[in-house]
Every structure is written in structure tokens, then in C-alpha cells.
Coordinates of C-alpha atoms in Angstrom, one line a residue:
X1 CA 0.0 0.0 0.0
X2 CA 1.0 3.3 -1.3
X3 CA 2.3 5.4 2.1
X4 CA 1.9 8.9 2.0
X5 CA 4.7 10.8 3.8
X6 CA 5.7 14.6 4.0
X7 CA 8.5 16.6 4.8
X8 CA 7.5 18.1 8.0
X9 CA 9.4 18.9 10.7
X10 CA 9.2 16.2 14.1
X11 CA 8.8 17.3 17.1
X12 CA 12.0 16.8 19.4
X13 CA 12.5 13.2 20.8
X14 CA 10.5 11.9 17.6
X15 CA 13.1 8.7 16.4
X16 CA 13.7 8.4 13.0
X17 CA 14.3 11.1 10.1
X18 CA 12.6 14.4 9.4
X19 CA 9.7 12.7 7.5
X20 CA 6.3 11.4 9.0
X21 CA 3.2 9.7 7.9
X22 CA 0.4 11.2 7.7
X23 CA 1.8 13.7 11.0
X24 CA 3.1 11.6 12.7
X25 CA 6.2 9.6 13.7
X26 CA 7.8 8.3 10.8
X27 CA 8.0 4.8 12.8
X28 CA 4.0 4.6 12.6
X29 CA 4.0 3.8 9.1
X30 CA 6.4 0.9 10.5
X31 CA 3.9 -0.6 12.9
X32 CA 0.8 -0.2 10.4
X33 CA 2.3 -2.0 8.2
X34 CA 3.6 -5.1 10.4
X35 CA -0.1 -4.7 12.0
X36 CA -1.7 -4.7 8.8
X37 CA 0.4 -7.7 7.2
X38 CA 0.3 -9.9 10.6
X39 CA -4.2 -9.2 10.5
X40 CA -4.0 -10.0 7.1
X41 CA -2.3 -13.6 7.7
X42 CA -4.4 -13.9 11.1
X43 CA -7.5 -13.0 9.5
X44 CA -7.3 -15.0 5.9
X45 CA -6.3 -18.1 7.9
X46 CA -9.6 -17.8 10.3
X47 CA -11.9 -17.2 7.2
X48 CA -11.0 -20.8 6.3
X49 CA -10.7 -22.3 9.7
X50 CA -14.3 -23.3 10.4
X51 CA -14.6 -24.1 6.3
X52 CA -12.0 -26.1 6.1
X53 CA -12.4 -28.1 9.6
X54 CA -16.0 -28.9 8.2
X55 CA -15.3 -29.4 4.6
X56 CA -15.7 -33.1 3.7
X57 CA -17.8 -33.7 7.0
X58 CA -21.1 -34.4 7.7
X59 CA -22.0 -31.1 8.2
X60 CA -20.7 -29.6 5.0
X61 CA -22.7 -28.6 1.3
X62 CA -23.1 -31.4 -0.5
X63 CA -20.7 -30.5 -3.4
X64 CA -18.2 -28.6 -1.9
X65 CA -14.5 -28.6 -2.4
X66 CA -13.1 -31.6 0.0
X67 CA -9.9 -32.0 1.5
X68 CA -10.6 -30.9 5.0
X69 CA -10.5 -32.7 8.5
X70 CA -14.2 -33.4 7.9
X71 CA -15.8 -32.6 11.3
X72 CA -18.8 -32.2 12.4
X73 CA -20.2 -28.4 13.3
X74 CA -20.3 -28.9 17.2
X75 CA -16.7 -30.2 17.0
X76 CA -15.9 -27.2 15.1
X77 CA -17.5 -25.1 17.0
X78 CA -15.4 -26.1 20.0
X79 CA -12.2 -25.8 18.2
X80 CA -12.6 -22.6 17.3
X81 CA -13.7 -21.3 20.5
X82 CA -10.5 -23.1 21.8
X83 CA -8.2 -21.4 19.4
X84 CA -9.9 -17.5 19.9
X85 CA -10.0 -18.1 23.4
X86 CA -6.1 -18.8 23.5
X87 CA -4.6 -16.4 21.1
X88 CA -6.4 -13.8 23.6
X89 CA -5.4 -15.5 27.2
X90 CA -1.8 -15.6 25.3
X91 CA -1.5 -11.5 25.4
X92 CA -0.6 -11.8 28.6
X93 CA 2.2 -13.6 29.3
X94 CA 3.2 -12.2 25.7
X95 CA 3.0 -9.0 27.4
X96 CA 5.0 -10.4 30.3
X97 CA 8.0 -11.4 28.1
X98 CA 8.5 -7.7 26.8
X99 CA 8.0 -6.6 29.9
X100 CA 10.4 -8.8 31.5
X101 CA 12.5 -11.0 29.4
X102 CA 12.8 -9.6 25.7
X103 CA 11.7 -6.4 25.3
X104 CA 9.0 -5.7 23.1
X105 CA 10.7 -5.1 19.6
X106 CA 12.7 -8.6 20.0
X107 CA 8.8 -9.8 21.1
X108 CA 7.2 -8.5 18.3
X109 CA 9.9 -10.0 15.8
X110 CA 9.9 -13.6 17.3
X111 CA 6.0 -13.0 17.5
X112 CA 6.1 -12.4 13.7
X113 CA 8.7 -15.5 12.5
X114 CA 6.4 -17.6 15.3
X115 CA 3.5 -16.8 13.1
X116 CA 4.8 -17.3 10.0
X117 CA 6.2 -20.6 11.0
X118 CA 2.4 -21.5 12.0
X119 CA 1.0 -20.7 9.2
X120 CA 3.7 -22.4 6.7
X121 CA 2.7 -25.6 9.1
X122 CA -0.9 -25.4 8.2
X123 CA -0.1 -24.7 4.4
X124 CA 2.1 -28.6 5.1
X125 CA -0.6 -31.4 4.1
X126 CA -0.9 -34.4 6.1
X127 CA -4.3 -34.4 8.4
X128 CA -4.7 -33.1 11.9
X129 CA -0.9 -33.3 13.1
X130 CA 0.1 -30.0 11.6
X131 CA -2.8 -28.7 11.2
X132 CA -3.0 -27.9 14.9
X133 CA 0.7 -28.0 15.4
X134 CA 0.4 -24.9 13.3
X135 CA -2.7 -23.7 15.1
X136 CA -1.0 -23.4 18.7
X137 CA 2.1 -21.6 16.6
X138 CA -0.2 -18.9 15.3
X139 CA -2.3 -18.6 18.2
X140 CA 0.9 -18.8 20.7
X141 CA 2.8 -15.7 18.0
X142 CA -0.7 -13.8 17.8
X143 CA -0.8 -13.3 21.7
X144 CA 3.2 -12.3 21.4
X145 CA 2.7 -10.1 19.4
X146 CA -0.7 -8.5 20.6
X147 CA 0.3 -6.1 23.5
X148 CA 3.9 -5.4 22.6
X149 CA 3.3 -3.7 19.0
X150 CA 0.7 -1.8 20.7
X151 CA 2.9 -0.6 23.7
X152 CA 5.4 0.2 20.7
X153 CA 2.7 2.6 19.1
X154 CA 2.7 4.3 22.1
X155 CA 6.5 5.0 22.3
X156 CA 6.3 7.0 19.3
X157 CA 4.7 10.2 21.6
X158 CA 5.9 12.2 24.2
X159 CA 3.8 10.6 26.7
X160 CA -0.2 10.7 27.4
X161 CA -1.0 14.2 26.6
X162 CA 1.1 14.1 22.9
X163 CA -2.0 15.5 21.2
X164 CA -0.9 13.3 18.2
X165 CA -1.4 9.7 20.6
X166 CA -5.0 9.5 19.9
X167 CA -5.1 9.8 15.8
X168 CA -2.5 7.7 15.9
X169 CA -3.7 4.5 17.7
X170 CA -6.4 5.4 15.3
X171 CA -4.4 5.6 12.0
X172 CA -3.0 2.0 13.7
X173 CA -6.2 0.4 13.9
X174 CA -7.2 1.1 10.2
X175 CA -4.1 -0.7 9.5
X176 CA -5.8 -3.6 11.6
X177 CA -9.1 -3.6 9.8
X178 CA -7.4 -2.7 6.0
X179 CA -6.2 -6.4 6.8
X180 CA -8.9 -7.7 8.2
X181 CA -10.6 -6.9 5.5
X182 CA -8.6 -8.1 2.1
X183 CA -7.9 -11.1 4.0
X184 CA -10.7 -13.2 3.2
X185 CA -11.0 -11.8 0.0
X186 CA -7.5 -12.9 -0.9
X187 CA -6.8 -16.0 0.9
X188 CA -10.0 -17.3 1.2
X189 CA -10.8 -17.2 -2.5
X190 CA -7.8 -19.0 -3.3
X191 CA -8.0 -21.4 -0.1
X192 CA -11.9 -22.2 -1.1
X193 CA -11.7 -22.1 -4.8
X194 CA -8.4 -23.3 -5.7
X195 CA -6.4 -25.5 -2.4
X196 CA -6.9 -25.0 1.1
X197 CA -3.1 -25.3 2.2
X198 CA -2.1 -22.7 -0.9
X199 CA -4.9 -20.5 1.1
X200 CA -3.0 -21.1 4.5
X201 CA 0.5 -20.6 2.4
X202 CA -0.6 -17.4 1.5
X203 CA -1.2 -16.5 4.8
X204 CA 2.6 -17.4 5.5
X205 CA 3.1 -15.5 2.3
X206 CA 1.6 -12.2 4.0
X207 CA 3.1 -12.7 7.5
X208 CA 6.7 -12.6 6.2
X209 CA 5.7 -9.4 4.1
X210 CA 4.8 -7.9 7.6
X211 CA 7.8 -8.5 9.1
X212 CA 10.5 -7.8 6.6
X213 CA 8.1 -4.2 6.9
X214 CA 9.2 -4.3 10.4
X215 CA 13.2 -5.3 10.1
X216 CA 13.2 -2.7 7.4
X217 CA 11.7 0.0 9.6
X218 CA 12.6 -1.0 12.9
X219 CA 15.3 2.0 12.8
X220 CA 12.0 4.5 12.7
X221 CA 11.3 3.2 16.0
X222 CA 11.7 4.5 19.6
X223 CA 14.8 3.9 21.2
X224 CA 12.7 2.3 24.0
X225 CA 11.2 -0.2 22.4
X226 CA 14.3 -2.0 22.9
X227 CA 14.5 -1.7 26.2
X228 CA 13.6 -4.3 28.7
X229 CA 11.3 -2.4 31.3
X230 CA 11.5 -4.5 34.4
X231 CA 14.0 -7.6 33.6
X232 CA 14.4 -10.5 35.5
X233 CA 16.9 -11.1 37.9
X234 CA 19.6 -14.2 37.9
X235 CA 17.6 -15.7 40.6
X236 CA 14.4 -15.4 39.5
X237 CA 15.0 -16.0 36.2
X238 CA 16.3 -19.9 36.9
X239 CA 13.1 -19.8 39.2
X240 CA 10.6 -19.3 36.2
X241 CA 13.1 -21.3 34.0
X242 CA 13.1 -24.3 36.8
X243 CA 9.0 -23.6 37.1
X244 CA 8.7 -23.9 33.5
X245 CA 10.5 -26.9 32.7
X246 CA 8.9 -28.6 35.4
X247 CA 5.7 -27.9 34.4
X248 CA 6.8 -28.9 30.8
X249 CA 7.8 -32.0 31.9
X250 CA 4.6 -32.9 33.5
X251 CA 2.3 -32.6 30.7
X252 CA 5.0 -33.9 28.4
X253 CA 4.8 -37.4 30.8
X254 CA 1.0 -37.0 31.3
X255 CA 0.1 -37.0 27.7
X256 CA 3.0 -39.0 26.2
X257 CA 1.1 -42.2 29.2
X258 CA -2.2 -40.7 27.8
X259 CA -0.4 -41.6 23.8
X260 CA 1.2 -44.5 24.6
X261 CA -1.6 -46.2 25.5
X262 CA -3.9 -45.6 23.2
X263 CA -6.4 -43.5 24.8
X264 CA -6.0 -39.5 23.2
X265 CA -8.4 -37.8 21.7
X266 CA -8.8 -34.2 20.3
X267 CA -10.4 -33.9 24.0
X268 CA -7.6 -34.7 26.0
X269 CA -6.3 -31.4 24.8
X270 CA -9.4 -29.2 24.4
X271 CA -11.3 -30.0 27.6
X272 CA -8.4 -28.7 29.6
X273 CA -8.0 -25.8 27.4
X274 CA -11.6 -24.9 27.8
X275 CA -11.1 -25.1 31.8
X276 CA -8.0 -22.9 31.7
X277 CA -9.7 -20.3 29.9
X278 CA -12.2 -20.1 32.4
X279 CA -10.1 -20.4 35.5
X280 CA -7.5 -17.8 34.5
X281 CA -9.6 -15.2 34.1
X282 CA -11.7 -16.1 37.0
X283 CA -8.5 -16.6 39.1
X284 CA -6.9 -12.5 38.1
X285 CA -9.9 -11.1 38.7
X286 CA -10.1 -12.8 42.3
X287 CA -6.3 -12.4 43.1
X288 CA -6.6 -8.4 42.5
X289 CA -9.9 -8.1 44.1
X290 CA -8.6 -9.4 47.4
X291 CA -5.2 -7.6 47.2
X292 CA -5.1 -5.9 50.5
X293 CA -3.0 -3.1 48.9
X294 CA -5.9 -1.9 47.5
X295 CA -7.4 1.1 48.9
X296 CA -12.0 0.9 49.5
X297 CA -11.9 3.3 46.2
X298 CA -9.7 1.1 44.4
X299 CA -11.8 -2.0 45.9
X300 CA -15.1 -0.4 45.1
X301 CA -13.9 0.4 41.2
X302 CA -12.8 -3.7 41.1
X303 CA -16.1 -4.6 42.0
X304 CA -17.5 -2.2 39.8
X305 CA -15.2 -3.7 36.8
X306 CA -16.0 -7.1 37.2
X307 CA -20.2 -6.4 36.6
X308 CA -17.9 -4.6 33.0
X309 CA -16.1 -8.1 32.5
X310 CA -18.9 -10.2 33.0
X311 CA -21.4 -8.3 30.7
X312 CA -17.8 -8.4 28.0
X313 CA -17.7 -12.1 28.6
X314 CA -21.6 -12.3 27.8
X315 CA -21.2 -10.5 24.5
X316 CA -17.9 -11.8 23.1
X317 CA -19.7 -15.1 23.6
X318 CA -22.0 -14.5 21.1
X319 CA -20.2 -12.6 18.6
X320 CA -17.4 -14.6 17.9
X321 CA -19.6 -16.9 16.5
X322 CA -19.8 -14.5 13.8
X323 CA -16.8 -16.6 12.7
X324 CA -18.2 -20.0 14.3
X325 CA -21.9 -20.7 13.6
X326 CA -22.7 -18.1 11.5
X327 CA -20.6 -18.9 9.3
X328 CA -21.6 -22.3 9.0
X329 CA -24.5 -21.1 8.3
X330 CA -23.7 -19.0 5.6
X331 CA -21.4 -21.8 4.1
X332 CA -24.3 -24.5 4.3
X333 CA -27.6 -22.0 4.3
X334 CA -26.8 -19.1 2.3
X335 CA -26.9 -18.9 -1.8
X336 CA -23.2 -18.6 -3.1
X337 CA -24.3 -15.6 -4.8
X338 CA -25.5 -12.2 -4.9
X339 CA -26.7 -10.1 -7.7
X340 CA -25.1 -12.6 -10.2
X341 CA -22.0 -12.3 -8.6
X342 CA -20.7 -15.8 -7.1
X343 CA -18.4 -16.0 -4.4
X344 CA -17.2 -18.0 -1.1
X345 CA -18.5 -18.0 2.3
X346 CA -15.2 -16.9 3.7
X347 CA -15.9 -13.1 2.2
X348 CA -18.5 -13.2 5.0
X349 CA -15.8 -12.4 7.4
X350 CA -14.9 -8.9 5.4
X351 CA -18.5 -7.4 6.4
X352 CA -17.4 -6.7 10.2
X353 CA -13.9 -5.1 9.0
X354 CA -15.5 -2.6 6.4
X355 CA -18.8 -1.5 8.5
X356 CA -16.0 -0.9 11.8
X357 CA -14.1 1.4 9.0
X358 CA -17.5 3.1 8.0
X359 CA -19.3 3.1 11.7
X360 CA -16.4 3.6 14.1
X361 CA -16.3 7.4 12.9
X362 CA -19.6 7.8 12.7
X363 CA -20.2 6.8 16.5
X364 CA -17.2 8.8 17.7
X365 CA -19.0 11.8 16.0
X366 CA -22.2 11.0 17.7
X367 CA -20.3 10.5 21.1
X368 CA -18.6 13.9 20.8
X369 CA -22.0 15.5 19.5
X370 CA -23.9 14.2 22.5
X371 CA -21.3 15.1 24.8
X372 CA -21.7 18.8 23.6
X373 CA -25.0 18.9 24.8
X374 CA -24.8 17.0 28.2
X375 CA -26.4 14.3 26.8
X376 CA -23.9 11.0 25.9
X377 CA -24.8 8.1 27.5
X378 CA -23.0 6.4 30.4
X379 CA -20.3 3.9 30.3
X380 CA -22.8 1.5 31.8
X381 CA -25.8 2.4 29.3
X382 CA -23.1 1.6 26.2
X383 CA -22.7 -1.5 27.7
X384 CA -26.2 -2.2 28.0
X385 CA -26.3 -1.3 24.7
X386 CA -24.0 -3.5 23.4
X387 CA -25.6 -6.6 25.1
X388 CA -29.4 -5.5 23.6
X389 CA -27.5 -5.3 20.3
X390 CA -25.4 -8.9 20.5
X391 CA -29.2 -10.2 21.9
X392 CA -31.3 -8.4 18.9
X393 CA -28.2 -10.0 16.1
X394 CA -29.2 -13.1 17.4
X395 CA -33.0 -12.4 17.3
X396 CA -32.7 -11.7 13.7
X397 CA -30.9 -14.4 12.9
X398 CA -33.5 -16.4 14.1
X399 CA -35.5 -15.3 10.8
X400 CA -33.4 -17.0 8.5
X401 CA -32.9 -20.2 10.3
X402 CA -36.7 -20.4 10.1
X403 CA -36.7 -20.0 6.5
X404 CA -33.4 -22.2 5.5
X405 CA -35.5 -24.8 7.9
X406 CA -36.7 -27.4 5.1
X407 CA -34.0 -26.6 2.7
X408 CA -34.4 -23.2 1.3
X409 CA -31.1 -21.5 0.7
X410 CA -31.4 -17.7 1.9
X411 CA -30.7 -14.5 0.5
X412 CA -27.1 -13.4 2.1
X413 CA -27.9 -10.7 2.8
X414 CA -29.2 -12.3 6.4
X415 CA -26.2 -12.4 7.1
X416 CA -25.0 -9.0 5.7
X417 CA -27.9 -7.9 8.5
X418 CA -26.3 -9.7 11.4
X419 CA -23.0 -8.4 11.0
X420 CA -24.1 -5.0 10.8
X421 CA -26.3 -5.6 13.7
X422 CA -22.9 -7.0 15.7
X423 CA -21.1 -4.4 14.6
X424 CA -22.9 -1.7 16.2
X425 CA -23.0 -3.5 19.5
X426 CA -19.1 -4.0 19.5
X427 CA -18.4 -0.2 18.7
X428 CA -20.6 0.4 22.0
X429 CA -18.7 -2.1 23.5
X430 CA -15.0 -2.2 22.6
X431 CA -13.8 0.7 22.2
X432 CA -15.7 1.8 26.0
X433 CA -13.9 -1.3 27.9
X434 CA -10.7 -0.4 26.9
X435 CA -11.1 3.4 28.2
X436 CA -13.2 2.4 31.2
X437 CA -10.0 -0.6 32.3
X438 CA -7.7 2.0 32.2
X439 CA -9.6 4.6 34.1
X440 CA -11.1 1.9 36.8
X441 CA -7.2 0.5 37.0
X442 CA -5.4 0.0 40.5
X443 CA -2.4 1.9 40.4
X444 CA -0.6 -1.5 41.6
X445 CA -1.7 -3.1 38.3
X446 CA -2.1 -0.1 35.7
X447 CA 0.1 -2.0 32.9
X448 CA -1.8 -5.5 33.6
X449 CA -5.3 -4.7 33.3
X450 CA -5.4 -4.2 29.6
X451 CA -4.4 -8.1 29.4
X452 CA -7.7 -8.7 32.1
X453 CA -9.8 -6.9 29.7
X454 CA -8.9 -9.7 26.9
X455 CA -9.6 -12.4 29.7
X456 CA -13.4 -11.3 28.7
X457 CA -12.7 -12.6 25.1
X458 CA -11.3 -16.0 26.9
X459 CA -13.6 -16.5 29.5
X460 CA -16.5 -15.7 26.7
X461 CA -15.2 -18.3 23.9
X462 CA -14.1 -20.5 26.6
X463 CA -18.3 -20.3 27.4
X464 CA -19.1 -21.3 23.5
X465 CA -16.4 -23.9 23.4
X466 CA -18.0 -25.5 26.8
X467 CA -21.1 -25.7 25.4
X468 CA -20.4 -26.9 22.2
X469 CA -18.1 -30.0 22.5
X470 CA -19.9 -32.8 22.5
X471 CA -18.0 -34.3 25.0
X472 CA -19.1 -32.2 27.6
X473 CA -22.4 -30.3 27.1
X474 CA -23.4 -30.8 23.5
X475 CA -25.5 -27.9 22.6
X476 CA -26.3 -27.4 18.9
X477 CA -25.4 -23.9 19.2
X478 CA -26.8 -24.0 15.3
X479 CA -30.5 -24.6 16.5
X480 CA -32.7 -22.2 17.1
X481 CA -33.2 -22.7 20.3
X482 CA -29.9 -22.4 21.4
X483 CA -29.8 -19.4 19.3
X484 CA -33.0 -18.3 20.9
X485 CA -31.8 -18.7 24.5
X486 CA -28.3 -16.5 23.6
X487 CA -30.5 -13.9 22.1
X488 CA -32.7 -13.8 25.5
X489 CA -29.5 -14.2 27.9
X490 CA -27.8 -11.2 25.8
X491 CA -31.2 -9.2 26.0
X492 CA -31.7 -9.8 29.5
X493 CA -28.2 -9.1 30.4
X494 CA -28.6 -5.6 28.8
X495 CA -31.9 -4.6 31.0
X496 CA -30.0 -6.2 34.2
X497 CA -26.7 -3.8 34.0
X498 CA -28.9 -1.3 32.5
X499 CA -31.6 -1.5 35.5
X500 CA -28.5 -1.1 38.2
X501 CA -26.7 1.3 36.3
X502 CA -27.0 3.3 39.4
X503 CA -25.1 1.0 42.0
X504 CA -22.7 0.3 39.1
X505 CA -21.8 4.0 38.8
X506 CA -21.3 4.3 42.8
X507 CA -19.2 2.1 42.7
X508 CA -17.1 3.5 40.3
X509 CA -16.1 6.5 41.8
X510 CA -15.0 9.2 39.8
X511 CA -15.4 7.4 36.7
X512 CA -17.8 8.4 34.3

């Protein structure tokens, strides 16, 4: 992509030479482009995952391209779940090695290779092996990578009042979505239509493009960025080091017993998975809550948070099966074609992308314009927003399950409406529970509760995953009553934060 950079003079501190981007620090243009390039590989490959994990199973189209581990939807379901619910509980011990061990420019460029190595895995052919060998590599780079480009973003200002910080973490998140959104297009067109693992090489294909971006640029960045901000000592090093292989050791004995004698399955590794993604979150959100460095306001606001993460948790549960059982849907439900135009279920995953680029304006404007006029709605009403909005997605897509019921392939643009629909409740959402974390913050655990706020993403795929496997709860999330009971618990959740909006805003303090 075409940069555009003028010859304007830097303000002092500002690394790099006397050009910027767009205004700004010349290293920016680094990071969009790594950003953009790593969400275009991350993004393509997750188009095909629930595809290609169906395709040749008893779930998929009659007709459609085989070749893929041939599982069934509830099984799919769950891996997914698995695998969105890891990449976000790995941010933060990703953030914990650039905090402590690497640094987070040496994170970000193992992130990337890490990445890339995943996906060149999947692109391998040979069954399940790789295929989730190369799964854990790209979930386990994705969550390197995820706070430490981010913290490197903000290096590029002179602190929190830089009036340049804002537009840039802004100009940084088009990068995210510009990927987001040509991903499918690109890889999963050639994945669906042409060979799933040239899809998935592709992916490979478009993680080493963001990373040479980075090694090229990496002199644009910050100084700091190669700095180690709290490093280990000797002796506690060789404790994590001793805690770690110890640790390794045991699973590597537990599971290589569990192999040897014949009795692993997928769920050996999934179930426990699904558990950690519930207990970790759960587990942070106790340990802070009964620090007793905490001051009452500091206590109060933590209590006040959690009612944030739970009602997070609620929503993400839902709409991440945007990429789950929605698109199922779409792959099995849906015609493969709109106004004459054919074209694969994959491109379903470029509707949230573009409406984000053409809402998330929109709703800042709308923010700002209420806020003129003493009139923009709470932290806590957004959020009850967001969960009526997740709840009315799932209301409407309700309709076309009814119709597609005995056969009927519908219109797709059912599910143009349900993305939209999501949309708008994650731009009441998101974009509010990152501000409100860092405001509602202990001052003991400022730099870890952006991490917690992903926990929310875990704890709520970890929720979907649960209930999907069949080894566990079974749910045909698909159905419509499942998809009716989601649509009330969303709903219901909305009126119940939004009926005790008051005692949630006592007990946050000063927050607003």
C-alpha cells in the first residue's frame, strides 16, 4: 500500500528522520504495516478455519471442495472457541516477556517468525498433526505479538498528553481492519476455490511481508522499544526457567502415558484448554480483588469492573460466533451468490472489517455530538447497549434459520444484517472497555489490566467452546433454540446492567 509521507518537521524526541506519515512519527508507518500484514495472515487463515475443519464432513454442502478434516459443526464449533479463546489468554504472558525477558521489539519480531512458521505448518498437508501444530504456533505468535506492537505505538509520543497519541492509535487500527478486510478476500478465494493449504501458504506469504516491513523499519522506531522495562533477575530468572520446565515436563509425561496407551483424543487437549480459559480469568480477577494493597476506592472500582467483565464475557460469547456458527450457516444456508455475482463463504468475514471502517467514525461523532450537549450516554448504558444489540443479532438471525429450515437456501444478505447488527454493538462495547480498564485501574496493576480486559474474550469463547463440545455439554449452538436462549441471555443481560446502572456507577467512583 502506497504510504503517504511529507517533509514536516518532528517534534523533538521523535526517532527516526525528518519525514512522518500522515503527521506523525515516521515509525508509525512501521507498525501499520507489520499490524496490517500480521491481521491480514491472522484473518485470511480464520476465514478458512471453520470451512476447512467442516469441509468433507457431515456437516458440509453437498458439493463442496473436499480436502478438509471433515468434522462435524459442534466439533468445530469447539475448536474454534478453543483457538480465539487462546490467542487472547496468550496476550498476557506475551506481554510479560516484553516486559520482563525480551523487550517488546525482539517480542514482536519472534511473534512475527512464530507466526509465519504456523502458518507455513498449516499450508504442510498431512491431516490433523500439523494442522494444529500450526494452530498453537499462530495462536501462541498472535498473543506475542498483541500487546507489545501496541505498547510500541505508544512509544512514538511524548507521553499521554502528545496530542498526536489518539489519531495515531487510530491511524494503527485502520491498519488492523485494512487487513482484516482483504484477507478473506484474498486468501479465502484461493483457499476455497483453488487449495486450502495454498490458502493457508498465503497467509505465510503475507506474515513474512509484515515482518520484513518491520526489520526494514525498525530503525523508525523509539529507542525504547528495545529496552527491557522490568528484567528478571539471575535468581528469578532460573526460578521461572526451573517452574517452566517442570511444568513442561509434567504434561510432556501425562500426555505421552495418555499416547502410549492408546487413549487420546482431540479432548484430552481441548477440555483442559476450555477449563483454563475459564479459570484464568476467573483466578486474576479474584487475586486483584482481594489484594489488600488496594485502597476501598480502588476495591469499590474492582467490584464495579467485574459487573464490565462479566457483561464483556456475555457479549464476546456471542459474537465470535460470527466466525463460528454463522458462518456455517452462511457456508451451508446461504446462496453462493449475490446479484449474479458468485463468491465464497469466507468473504462473509470482510462485512465486520468494512462497517467498523465506516461506523467507528460515525459513533465517535455522535459521542462527541452528545457530549456537547450533556447528553452521551454512560459507560454502563453503552454497555447495555452492546448486550441488547449482540441479543437483537441473534434475534434476527433467528429469521433466516426459520426460513433455511426445510431446505431453502437464503438471501445473504441475512447475514449481511447480522454483522451489521454485531457491529454496532461492538463499537458500544469495545472501544468503551478499553477506556473504562484503564480509568477503573489499580495503580498497583495499571500495565496489567489491559491483558484482564482480553480475559473477557477468553472466558467468553471458553463459554461457546463448553457448550459446544460434545463431549461435555453438546449444545447445537446452530438450532434455534440455542440461538434463541443466547439472544434472551444477551437481552436480559442488557436490561440487568442497565436497570443497576446506578449501583454500578457508585461504585465507580470518579469514573464516568
Amino acid at each position: 500500500m502506497a504510504s503517504s509521507l511529507t517533509k514536516d518537521s518532528v517534534r523533538p524526541g521523535t526517532p527516526g528522520s525528518d519525514k512522518t506519515f500522515f503527521g506523525h512519527p515516521r515509525g508509525l508507518a512501521t507498525l501499520f504495516m507489520t499490524e496490517m500484514w500480521e491481521r491480514f495472515s491472522f484473518y485470511g487463515m480464520r476465514a478458512l478455519l471453520v470451512v476447512y475443519l467442516l469441509s468433507g464432513g457431515p456437516d458440509a454442502t453437498k458439493g463442496s471442495m473436499g480436502g478438509g478434516l471433515g468434522m462435524d459443526l459442534a466439533t468445530t464449533t469447539a475448536i474454534y472457541s478453543v483457538y480465539m479463546s487462546m490467542v487472547y489468554l496468550l496476550a498476557m504472558p506475551g506481554g510479560w516477556l516484553g516486559d520482563r525477558v525480551w523487550g517488546p521489539r525482539k517480542t514482536v519480531a519472534i511473534a512475527a517468525v512464530t507466526i509465519m512458521a504456523g502458518h507455513l505448518v498449516l499450508a504442510v498437508p498431512g491431516g490433523q498433526a500439523p494442522f494444529f501444530a500450526g494452530l498453537g504456533l499462530v495462536a501462541l505468535g498472535s498473543g506475542l505479538l498483541k500487546a507489545n506492537i501496541s505498547t510500541m505505538v505508544g512509544h512514538l509520543y511524548e507521553g499521554p498528553d502528545d496530542p498526536r497519541r489518539d489519531g495515531g492509535f487510530t491511524i494503527f487500527y485502520m491498519g488492523i481492519n485494512m487487513g482484516a478486510f482483504f484477507a478473506p478476500l484474498v486468501i479465502g478465494t484461493v483457499g476455497q476455490e483453488v487449495n486450502w493449504h495454498l490458502g493457508f501458504g498465503l497467509a505465510a506469504v503475507g506474515m513474512a511481508i509484515g515482518l520484513a516491513a518491520f526489520l526494514i523499519g525498525t530503525r523508525h522506531l523509539n529507542p525504547r522499544s528495545n529496552d527491557v522495562p522490568k528484567p528478571l533477575g539471575t535468581e528469578e530468572r532460573a526460578t521461572w526457567l526451573r517452574k517452566g520446565l517442570i511444568w513442561l515436563a509434567v504434561a510432556a509425561v501425562f500426555y505421552g502415558i495418555v499416547g502410549l496407551t492408546g487413549h487420546f483424543t482431540l479432548n484430552w487437549a481441548m477440555i483442559p484448554l476450555t477449563v483454563i480459559g475459564l479459570v484464568i480469568p476467573a483466578g486474576v480477577l479474584l487475586r486483584i480483588k482481594r489484594d489488600k494493597d488496594l485502597s476501598d476506592v480502588e476495591q469499590s472500582k474492582m467490584t464495579g469492573y467485574i459487573w464490565f467483565f462479566v457483561a464483556a464475557a456475555v457479549f464476546w460469547m456471542i459474537y465470535d460466533q460470527g466466525g463460528s456458527t454463522v458462518q456455517a450457516f452462511g457456508e451451508n444456508k446461504a446462496a453462493g451468490s449475490l446479484f449474479g455475482l458468485g463468491f465464497p463463504s469466507s468473504w462473509y468475514q470482510s462485512l465486520n472489517p468494512v462497517f467498523i471502517m465506516a461506523l467507528a467514525p460515525v459513533f465517535a461523532w455522535i459521542w462527541l455530538w452528545l457530549a456537547r450537549k450533556g447528553k452521551e450516554p454512560s459507560t454502563v448504558a453503552k454497555f447495555a447497549a452492546a448486550l441488547f444489540f449482540i441479543g437483537v443479532s441473534f434475534f434476527f438471525f433467528l429469521l433466516p434459520l426459520g426460513v433455511a429450515s426445510d431446505g431453502t437456501k437464503v438471501s445473504p444478505m441475512w447475514l449481511v444484517g447480522i454483522y451489521l447488527i454485531q457491529t454496532v454493538g461492538e463499537l458500544c462495547l469495545s472501544p468503551v472497555g478499553l477506556s473504562v480498564t484503564t480509568k477503573m485501574a489499580p495503580a498497583k496493576y495499571a500495565s496489567q489490566m489491559m491483558g484482564v480486559w482480553f480475559l473477557a474474550v477468553t472466558a467468553g469463547d471458553s463459554i461457546t467452546s463448553l457448550l459446544s463440545n460434545p463431549a461435555i455439554a453438546g449444545v447445537d449452538l446452530s438450532g434455534s433454540g440455542a440461538v434463541l436462549v443466547e439472544a434472551v441471555l444477551a437481552a436480559l443481560a442488557g436490561v440487568a446492567v442497565y436497570m443497576y446502572r446506578r449501583n454500578v456507577k457508585s461504585l465507580m467512583g470518579d469514573v464516568h
